[in-house]
JSON list of C-alpha atoms in Angstrom, two decimals:
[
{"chain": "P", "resi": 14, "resn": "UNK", "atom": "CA", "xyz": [-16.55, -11.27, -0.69]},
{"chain": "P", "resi": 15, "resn": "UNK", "atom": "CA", "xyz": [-14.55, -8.38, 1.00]},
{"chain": "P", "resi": 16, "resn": "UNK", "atom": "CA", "xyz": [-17.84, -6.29, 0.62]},
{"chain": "P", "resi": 17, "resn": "UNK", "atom": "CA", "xyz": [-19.54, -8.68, 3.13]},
{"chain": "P", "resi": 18, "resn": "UNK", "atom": "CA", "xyz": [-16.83, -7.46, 5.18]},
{"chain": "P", "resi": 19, "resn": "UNK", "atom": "CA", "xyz": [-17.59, -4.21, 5.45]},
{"chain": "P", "resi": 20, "resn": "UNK", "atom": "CA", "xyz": [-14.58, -3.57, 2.90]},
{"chain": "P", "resi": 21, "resn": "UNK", "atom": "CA", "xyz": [-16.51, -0.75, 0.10]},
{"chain": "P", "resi": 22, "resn": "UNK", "atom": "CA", "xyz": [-16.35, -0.46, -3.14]},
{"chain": "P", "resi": 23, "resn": "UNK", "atom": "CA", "xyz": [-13.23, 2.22, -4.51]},
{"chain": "P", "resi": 24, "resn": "UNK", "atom": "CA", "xyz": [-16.48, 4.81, -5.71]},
{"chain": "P", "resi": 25, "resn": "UNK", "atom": "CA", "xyz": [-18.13, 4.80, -2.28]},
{"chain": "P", "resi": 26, "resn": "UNK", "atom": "CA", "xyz": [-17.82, 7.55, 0.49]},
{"chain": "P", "resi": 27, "resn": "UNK", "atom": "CA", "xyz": [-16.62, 11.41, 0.12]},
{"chain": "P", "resi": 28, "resn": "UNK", "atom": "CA", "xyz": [-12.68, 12.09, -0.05]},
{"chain": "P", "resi": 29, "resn": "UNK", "atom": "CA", "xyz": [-10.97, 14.46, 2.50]},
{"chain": "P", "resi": 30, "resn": "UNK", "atom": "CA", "xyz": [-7.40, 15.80, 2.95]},
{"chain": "P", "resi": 31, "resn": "UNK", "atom": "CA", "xyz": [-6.62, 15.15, 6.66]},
{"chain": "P", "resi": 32, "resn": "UNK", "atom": "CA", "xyz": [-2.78, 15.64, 6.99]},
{"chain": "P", "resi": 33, "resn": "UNK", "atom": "CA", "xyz": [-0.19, 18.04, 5.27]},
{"chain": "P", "resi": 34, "resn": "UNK", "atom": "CA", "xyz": [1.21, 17.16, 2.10]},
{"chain": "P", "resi": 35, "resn": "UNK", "atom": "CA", "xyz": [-0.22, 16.41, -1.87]},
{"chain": "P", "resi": 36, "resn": "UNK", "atom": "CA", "xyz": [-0.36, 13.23, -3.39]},
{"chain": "P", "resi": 37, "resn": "UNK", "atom": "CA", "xyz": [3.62, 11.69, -2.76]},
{"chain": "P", "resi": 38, "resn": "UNK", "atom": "CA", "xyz": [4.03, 13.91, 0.33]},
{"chain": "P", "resi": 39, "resn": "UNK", "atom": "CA", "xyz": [6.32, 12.30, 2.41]},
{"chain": "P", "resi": 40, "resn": "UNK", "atom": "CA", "xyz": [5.29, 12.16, 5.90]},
{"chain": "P", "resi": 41, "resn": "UNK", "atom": "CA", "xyz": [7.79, 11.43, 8.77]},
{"chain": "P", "resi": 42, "resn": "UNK", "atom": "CA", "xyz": [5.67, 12.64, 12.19]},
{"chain": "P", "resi": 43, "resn": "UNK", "atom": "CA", "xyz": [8.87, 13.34, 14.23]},
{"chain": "P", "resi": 44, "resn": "UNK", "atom": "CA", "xyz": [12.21, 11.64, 13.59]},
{"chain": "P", "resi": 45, "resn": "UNK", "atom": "CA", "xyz": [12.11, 10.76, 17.04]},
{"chain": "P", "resi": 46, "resn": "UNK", "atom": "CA", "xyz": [10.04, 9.81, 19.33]},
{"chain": "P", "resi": 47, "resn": "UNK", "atom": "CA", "xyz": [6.76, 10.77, 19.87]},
{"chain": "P", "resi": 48, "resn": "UNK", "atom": "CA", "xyz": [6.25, 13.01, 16.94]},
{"chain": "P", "resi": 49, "resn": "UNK", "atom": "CA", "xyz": [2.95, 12.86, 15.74]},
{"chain": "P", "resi": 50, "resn": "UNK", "atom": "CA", "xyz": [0.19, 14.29, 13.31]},
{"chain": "P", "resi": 51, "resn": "UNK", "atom": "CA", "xyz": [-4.12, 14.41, 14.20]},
{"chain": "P", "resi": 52, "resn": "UNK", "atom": "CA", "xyz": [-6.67, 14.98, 12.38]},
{"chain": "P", "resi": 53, "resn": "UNK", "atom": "CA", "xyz": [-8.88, 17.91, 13.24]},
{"chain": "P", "resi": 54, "resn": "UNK", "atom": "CA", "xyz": [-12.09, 16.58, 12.82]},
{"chain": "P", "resi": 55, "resn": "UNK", "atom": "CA", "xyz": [-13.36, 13.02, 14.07]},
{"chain": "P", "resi": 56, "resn": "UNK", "atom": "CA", "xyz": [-14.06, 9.56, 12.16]},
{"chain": "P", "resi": 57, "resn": "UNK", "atom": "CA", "xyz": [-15.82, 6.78, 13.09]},
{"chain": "P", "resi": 58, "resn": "UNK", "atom": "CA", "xyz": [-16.69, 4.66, 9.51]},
{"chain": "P", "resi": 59, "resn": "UNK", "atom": "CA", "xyz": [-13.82, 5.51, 6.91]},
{"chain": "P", "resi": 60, "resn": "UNK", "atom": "CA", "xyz": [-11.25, 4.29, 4.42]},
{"chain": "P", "resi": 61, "resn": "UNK", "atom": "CA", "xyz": [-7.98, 5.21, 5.14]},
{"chain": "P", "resi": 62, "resn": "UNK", "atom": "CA", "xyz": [-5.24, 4.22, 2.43]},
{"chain": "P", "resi": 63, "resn": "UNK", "atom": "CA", "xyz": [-1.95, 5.26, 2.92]},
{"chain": "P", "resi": 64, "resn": "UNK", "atom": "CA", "xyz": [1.77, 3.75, 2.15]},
{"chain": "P", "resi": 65, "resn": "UNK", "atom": "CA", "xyz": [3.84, 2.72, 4.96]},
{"chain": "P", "resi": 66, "resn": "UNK", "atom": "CA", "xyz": [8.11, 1.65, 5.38]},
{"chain": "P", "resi": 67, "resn": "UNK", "atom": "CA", "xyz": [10.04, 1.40, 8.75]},
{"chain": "P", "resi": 68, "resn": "UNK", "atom": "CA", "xyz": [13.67, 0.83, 9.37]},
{"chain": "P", "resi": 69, "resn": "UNK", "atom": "CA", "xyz": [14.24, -2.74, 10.16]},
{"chain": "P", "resi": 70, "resn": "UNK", "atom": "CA", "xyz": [13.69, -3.40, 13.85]},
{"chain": "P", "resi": 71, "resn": "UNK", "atom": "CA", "xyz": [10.89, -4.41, 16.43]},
{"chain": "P", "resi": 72, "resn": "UNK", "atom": "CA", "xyz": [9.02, -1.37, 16.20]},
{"chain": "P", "resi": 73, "resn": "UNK", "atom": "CA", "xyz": [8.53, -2.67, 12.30]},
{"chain": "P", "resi": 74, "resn": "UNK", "atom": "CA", "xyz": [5.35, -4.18, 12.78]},
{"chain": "P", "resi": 75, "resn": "UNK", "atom": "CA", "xyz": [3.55, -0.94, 14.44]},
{"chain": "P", "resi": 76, "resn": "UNK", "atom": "CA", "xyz": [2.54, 1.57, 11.17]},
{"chain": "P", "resi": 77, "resn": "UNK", "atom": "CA", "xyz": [2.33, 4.49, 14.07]},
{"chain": "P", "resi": 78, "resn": "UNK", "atom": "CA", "xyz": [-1.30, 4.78, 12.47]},
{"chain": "P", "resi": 79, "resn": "UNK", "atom": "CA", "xyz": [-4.16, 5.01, 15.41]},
{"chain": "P", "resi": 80, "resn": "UNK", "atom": "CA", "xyz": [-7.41, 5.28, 14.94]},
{"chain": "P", "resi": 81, "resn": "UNK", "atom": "CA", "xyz": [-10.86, 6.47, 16.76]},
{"chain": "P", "resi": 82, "resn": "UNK", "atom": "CA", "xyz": [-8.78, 8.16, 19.76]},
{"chain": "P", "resi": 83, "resn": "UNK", "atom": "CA", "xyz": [-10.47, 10.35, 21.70]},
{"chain": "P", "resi": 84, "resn": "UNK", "atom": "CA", "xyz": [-7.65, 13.26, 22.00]},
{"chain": "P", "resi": 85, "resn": "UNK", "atom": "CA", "xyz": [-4.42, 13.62, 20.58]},
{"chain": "P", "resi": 86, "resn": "UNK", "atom": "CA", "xyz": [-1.75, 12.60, 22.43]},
{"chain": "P", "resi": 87, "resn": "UNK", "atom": "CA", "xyz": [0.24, 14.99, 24.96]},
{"chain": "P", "resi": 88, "resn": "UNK", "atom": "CA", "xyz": [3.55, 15.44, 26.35]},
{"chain": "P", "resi": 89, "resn": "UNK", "atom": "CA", "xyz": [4.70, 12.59, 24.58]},
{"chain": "P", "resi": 90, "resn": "UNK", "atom": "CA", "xyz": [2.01, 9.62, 25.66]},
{"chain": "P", "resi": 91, "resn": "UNK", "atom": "CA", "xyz": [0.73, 7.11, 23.27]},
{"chain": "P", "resi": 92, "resn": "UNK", "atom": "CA", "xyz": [-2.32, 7.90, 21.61]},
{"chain": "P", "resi": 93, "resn": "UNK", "atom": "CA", "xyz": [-5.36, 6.80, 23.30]},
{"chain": "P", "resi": 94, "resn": "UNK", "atom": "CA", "xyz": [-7.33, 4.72, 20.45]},
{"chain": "P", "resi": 95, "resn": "UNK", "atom": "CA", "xyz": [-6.81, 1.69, 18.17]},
{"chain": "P", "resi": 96, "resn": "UNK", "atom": "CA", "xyz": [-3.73, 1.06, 16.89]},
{"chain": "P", "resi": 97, "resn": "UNK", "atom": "CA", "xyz": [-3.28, -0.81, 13.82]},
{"chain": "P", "resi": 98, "resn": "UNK", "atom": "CA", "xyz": [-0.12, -2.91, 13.33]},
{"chain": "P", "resi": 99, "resn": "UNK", "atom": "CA", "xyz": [0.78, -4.92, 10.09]},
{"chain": "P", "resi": 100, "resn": "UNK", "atom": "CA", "xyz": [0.88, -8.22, 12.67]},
{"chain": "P", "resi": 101, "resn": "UNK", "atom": "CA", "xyz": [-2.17, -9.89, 13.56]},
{"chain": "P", "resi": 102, "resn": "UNK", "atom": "CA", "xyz": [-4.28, -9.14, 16.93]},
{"chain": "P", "resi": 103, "resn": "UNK", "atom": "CA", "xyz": [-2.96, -11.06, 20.23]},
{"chain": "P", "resi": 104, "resn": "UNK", "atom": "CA", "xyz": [-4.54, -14.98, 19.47]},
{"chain": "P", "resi": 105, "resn": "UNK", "atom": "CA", "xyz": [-4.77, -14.57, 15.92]},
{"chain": "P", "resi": 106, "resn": "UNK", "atom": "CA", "xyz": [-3.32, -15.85, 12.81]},
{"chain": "P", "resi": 107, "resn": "UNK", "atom": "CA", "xyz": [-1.97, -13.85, 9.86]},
{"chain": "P", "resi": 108, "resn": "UNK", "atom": "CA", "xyz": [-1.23, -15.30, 5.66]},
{"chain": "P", "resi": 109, "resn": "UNK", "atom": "CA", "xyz": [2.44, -15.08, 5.40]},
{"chain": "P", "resi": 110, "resn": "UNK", "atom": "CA", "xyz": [1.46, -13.60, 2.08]},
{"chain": "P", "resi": 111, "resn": "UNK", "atom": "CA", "xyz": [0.26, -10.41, 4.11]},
{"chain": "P", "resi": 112, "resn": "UNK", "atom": "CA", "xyz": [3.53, -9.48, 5.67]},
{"chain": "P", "resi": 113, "resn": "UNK", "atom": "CA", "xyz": [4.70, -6.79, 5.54]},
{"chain": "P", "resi": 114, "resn": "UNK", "atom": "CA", "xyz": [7.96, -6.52, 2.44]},
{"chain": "P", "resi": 115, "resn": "UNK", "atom": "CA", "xyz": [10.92, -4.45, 2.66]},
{"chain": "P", "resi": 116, "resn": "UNK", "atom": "CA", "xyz": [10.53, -0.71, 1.23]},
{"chain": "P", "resi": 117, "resn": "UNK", "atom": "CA", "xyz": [7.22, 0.95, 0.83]},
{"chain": "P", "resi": 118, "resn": "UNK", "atom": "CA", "xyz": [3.83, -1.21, 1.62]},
{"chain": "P", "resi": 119, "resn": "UNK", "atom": "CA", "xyz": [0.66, -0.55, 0.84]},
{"chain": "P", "resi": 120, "resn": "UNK", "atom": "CA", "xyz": [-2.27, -0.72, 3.57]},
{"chain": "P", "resi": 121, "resn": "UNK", "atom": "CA", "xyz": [-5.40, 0.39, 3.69]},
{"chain": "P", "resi": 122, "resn": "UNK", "atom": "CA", "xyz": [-8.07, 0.43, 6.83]},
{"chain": "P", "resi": 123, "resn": "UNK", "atom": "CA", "xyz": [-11.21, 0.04, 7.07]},
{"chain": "P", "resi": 124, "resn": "UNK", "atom": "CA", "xyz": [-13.49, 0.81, 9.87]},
{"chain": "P", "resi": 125, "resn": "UNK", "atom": "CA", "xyz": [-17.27, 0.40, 9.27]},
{"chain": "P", "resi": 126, "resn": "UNK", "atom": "CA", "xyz": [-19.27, 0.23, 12.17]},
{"chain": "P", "resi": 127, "resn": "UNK", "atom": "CA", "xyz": [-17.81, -2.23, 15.19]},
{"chain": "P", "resi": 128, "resn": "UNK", "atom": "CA", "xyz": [-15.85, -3.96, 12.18]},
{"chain": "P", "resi": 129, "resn": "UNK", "atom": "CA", "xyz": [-12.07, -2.82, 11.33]},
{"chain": "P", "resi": 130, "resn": "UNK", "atom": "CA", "xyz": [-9.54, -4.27, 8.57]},
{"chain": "P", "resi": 131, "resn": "UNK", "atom": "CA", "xyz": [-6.28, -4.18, 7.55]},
{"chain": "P", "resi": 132, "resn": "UNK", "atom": "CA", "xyz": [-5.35, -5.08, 4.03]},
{"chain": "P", "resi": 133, "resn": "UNK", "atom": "CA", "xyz": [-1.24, -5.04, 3.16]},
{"chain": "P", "resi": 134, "resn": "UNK", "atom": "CA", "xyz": [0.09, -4.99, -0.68]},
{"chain": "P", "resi": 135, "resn": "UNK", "atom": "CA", "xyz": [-3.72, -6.02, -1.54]},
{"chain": "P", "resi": 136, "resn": "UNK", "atom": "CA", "xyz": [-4.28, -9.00, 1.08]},
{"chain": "P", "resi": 137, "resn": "UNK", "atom": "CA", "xyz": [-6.97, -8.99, 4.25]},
{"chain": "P", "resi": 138, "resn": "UNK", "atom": "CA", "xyz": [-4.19, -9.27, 6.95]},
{"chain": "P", "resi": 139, "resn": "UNK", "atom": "CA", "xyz": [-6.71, -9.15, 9.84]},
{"chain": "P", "resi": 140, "resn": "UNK", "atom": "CA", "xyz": [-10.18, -7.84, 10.60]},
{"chain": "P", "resi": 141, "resn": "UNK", "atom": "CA", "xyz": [-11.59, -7.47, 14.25]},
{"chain": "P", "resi": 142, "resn": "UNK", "atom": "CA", "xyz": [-14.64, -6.00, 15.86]},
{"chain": "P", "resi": 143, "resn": "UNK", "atom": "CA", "xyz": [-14.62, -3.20, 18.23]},
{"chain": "P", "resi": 144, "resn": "UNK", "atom": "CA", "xyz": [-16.08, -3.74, 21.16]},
{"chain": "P", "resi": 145, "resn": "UNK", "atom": "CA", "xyz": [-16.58, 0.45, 21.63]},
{"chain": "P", "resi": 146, "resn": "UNK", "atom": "CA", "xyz": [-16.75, 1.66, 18.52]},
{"chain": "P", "resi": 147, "resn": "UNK", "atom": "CA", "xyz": [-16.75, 5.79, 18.47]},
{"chain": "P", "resi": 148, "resn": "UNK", "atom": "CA", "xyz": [-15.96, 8.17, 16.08]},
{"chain": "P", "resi": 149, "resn": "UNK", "atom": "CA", "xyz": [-12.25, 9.76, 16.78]},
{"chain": "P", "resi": 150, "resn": "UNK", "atom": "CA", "xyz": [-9.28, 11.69, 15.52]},
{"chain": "P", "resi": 151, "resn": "UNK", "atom": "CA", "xyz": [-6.84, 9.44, 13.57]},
{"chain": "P", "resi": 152, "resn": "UNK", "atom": "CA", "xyz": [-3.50, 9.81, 14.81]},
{"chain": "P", "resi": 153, "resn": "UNK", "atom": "CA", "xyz": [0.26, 9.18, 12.73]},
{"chain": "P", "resi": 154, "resn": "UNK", "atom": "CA", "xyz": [2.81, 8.73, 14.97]},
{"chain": "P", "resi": 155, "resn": "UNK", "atom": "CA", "xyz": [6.70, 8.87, 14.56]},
{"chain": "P", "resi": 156, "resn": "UNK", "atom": "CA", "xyz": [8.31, 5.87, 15.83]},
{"chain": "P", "resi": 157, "resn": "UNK", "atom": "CA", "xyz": [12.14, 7.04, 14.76]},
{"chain": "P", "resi": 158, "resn": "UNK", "atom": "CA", "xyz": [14.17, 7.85, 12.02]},
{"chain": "P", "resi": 159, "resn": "UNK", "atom": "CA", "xyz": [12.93, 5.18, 8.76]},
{"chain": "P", "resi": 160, "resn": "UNK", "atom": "CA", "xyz": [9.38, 5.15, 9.72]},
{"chain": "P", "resi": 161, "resn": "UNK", "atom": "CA", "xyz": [7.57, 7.48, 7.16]},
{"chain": "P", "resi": 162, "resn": "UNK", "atom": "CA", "xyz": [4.18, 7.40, 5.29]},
{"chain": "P", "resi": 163, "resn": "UNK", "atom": "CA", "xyz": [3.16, 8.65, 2.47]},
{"chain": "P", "resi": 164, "resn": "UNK", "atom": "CA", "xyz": [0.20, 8.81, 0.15]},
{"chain": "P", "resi": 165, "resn": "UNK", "atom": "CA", "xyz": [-2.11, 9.04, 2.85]},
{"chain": "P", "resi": 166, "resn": "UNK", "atom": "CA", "xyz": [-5.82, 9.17, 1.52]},
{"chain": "P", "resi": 167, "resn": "UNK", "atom": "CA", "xyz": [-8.89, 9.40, 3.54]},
{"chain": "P", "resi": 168, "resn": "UNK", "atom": "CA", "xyz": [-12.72, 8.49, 2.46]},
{"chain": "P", "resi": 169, "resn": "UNK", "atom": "CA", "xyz": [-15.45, 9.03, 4.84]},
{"chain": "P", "resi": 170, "resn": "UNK", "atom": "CA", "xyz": [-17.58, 6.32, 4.32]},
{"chain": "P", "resi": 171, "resn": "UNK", "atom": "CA", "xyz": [-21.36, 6.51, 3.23]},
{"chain": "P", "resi": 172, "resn": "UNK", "atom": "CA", "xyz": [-23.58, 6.85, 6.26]},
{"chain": "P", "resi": 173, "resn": "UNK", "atom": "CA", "xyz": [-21.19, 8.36, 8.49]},
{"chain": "P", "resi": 174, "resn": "UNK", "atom": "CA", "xyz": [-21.74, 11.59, 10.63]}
]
């Protein structure tokens, strides 16, 4: 069902190593505000699996992840690009079950053409279409001290340029 999606199979695509760190690198882009890590090279259809935890507060809902942004940010702006959150899109619903727990979470996006996903701890959370879809850098960004990644894994997906 999640294949109809757009949501591939674990054996599809080609791996990469985008950010710093081995497998259980903790990643914490900037302990405060705006610290942030890019990717050098650009993405438009990809699986990107990483673990996510923030301190309590109402910045807990934003992962800091952004997606298909056409620069990286500078002097401190927001990143210019998608940004996925573990709540649902403005006018949309989201399973309880899908919330986000405390401690680590597991997510994992998935962009595939104008379609996007979010799946937390295993469950869809939300999936939209992109009205622009392009292929762009894939920005982390620090949103204070507690809000760290880790076990971030990125597969370019079959297809892609």
């Amino acid at each position: 069902r999640l294949r109809r999606l757009g949501v591939p199979d674990d054996g599809e695509g080609t791996s990469e190593t985008p950010f710093p760190g081995g497998p259980g690198a903790v990643l914490a882009p900037g302990s405060t505000p705006p610290g942030w890590i890019a990717t050098t090279r650009t993405y438009r259809d990809f699986r990107l699996a990483f673990e996510w935890r923030a301190s309590p507060s109402p910045a807990a809902a934003h992962t800091g992840v952004f997606i298909r942004c056409g620069s990286a940010p500078a002097n401190g702006a927001a990143p210019e690009g998608l940004p996925i959150a573990a709540a649902p899109p403005p006018g949309r619903a989201m399973s309880s079950a899908a919330r986000p727990a405390d401690g680590w979470n597991r997510c994992e996006v998935v962009a595939r053409g104008p379609v996007v996903s979010l799946t937390i701890n295993g469950i869809l959370a939300w999936s939209v279409v992109d009205p622009a879809p392009r292929a762009g850098l894939i920005v982390l960004r620090g949103l204070g001290p507690g809000h760290e990644l880790r076990n971030v894994r990125l597969r370019r997906l079959e297809g892609s340029k």
